[in-house]
PDB file of C-alpha atoms in Angstrom:
ATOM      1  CA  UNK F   1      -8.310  30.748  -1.436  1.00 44.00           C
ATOM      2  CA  UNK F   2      -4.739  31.365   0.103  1.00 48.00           C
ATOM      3  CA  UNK F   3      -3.082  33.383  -2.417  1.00 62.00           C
ATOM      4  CA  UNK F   4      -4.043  31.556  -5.334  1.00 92.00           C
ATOM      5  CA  UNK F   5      -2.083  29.035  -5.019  1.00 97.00           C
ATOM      6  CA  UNK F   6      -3.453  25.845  -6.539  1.00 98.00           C
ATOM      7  CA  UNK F   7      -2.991  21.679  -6.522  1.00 98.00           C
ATOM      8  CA  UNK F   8      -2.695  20.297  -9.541  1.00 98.00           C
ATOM      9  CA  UNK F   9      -3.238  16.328  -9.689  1.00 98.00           C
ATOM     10  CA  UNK F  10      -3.106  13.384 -12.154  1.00 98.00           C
ATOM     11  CA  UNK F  11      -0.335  14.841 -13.806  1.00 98.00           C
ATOM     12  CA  UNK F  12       1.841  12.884 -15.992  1.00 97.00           C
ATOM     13  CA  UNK F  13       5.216  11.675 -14.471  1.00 96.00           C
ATOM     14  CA  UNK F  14       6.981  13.593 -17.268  1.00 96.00           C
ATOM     15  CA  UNK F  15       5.211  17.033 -16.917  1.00 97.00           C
ATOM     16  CA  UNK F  16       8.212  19.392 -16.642  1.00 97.00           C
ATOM     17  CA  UNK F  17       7.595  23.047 -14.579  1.00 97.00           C
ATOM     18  CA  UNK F  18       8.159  24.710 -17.968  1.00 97.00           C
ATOM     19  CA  UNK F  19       5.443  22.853 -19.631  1.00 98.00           C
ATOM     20  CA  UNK F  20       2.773  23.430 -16.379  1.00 97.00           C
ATOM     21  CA  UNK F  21       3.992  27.070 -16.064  1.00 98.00           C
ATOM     22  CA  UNK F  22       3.114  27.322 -20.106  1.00 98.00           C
ATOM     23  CA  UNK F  23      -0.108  25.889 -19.446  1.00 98.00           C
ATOM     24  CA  UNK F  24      -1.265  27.992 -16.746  1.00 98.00           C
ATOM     25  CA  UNK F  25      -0.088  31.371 -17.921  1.00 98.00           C
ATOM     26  CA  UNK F  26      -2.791  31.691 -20.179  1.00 97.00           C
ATOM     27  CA  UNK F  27      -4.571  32.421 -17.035  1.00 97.00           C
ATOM     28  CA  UNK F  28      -2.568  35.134 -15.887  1.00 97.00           C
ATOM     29  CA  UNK F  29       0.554  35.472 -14.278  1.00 96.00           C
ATOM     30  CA  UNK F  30       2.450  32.242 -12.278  1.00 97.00           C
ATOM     31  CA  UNK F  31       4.285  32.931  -9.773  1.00 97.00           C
ATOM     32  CA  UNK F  32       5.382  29.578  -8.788  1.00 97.00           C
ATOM     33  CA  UNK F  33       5.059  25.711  -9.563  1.00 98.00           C
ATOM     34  CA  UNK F  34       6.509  22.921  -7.459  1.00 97.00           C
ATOM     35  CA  UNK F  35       5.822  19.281  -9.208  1.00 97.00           C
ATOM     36  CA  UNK F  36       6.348  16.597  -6.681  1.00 96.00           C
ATOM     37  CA  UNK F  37       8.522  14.095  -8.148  1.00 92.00           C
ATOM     38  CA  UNK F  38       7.478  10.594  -8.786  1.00 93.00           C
ATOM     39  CA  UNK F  39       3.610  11.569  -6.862  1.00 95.00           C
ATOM     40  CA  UNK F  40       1.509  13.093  -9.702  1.00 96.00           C
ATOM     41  CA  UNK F  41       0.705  16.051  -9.001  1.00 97.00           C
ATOM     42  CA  UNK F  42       2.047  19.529  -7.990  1.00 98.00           C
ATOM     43  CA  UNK F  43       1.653  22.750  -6.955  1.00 98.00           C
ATOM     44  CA  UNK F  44       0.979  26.159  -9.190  1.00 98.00           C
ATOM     45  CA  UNK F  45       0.591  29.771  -7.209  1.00 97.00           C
ATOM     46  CA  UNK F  46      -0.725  32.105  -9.431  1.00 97.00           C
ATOM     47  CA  UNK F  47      -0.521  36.052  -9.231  1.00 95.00           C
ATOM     48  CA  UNK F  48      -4.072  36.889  -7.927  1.00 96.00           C
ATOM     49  CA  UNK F  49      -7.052  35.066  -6.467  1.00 96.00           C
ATOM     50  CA  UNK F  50      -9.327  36.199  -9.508  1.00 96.00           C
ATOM     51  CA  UNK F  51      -6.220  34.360 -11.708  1.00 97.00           C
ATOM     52  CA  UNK F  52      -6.366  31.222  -9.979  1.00 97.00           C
ATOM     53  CA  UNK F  53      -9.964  30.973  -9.870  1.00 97.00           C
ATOM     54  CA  UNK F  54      -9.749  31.414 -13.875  1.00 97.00           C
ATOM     55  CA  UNK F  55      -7.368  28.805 -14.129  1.00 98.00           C
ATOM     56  CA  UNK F  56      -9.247  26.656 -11.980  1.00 97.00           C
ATOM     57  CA  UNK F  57     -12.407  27.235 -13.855  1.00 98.00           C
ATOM     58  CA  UNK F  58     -10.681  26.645 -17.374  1.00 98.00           C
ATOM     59  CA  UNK F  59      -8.132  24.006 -16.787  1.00 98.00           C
ATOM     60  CA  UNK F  60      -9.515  21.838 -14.327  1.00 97.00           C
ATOM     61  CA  UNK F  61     -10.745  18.768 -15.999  1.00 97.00           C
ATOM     62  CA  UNK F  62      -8.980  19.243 -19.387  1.00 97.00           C
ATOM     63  CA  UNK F  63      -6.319  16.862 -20.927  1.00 98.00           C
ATOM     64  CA  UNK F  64      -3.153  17.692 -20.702  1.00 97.00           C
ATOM     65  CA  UNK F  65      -0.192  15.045 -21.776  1.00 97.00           C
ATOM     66  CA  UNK F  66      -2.604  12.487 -22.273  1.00 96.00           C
ATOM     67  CA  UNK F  67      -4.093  12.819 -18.747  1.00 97.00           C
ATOM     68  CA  UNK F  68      -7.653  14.737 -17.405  1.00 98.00           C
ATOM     69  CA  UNK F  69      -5.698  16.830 -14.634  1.00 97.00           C
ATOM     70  CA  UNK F  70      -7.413  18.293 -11.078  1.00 97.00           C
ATOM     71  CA  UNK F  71      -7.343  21.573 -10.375  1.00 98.00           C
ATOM     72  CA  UNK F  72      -8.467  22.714  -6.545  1.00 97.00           C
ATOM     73  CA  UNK F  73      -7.406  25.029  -4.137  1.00 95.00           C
ATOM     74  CA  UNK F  74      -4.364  24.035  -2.360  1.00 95.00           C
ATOM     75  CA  UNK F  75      -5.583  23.535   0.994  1.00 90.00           C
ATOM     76  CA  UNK F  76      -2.662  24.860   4.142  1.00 86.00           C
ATOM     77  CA  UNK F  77       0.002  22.284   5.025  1.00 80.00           C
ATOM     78  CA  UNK F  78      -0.245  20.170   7.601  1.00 81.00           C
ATOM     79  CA  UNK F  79       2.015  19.703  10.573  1.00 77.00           C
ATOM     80  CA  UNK F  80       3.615  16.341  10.364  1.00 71.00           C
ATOM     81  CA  UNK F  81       4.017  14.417  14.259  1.00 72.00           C
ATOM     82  CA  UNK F  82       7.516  13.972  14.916  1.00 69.00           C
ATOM     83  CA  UNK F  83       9.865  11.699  16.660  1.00 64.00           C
ATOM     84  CA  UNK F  84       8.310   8.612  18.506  1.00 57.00           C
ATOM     85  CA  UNK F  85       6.447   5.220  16.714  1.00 59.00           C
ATOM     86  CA  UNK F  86       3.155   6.202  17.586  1.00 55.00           C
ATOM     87  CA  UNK F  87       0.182   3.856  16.435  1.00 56.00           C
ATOM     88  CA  UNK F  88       0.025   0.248  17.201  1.00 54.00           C
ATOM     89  CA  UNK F  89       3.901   0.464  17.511  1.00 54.00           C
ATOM     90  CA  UNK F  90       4.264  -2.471  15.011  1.00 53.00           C
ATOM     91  CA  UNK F  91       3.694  -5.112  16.716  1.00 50.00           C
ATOM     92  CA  UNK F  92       6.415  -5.628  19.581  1.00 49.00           C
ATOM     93  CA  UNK F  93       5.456  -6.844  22.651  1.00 49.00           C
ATOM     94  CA  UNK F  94       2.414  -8.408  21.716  1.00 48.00           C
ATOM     95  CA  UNK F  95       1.660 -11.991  23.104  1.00 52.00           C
ATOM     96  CA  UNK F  96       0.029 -14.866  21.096  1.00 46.00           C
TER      97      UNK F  96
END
């Protein structure tokens, strides 16, 4: 796991970092959470590997706000392509 840092999905629209930060600090110690607006889920990096697999063990699958949330190991980010239409290019130039 990359410094415990953790994805947290199905969360409720409302969930505030306070309230997730709350939650997971009976694990241990948070470092950081990051809730992606308007998406569902988030992000939680706890202070050590042996915290985040506790909090992945224990709050995984439990209801919180109404919802059964996800917890996995937050896998790297990816690098996004940039510049250029790539794919099918949408459709110009194409004859009928």
């Amino acid at each position: 796991m990359q410094g415990g840092k953790l994805y947290v999905g199905n969360l409720s629209y409302s969930v505030t970092s306070e309230q997730l930060k709350e939650l997971f600090s009976t694990c241990g110690e948070v470092r950081e959470v990051k809730i992606i607006e308007g998406k569902g889920f988030g992000f939680v990096e706890m202070g050590t590997q042996i915290d985040a697999e506790k909090a992945k063990k224990d709050i995984g699958g439990t209801q919180f706000m109404g919802r059964s949330i996800t917890v996995e190991e937050a896998r790297p980010q990816r690098d996004k392509p940039r510049g250029g239409r790539g794919g099918s290019g949408g459709g110009f130039g194409r004859r009928y």
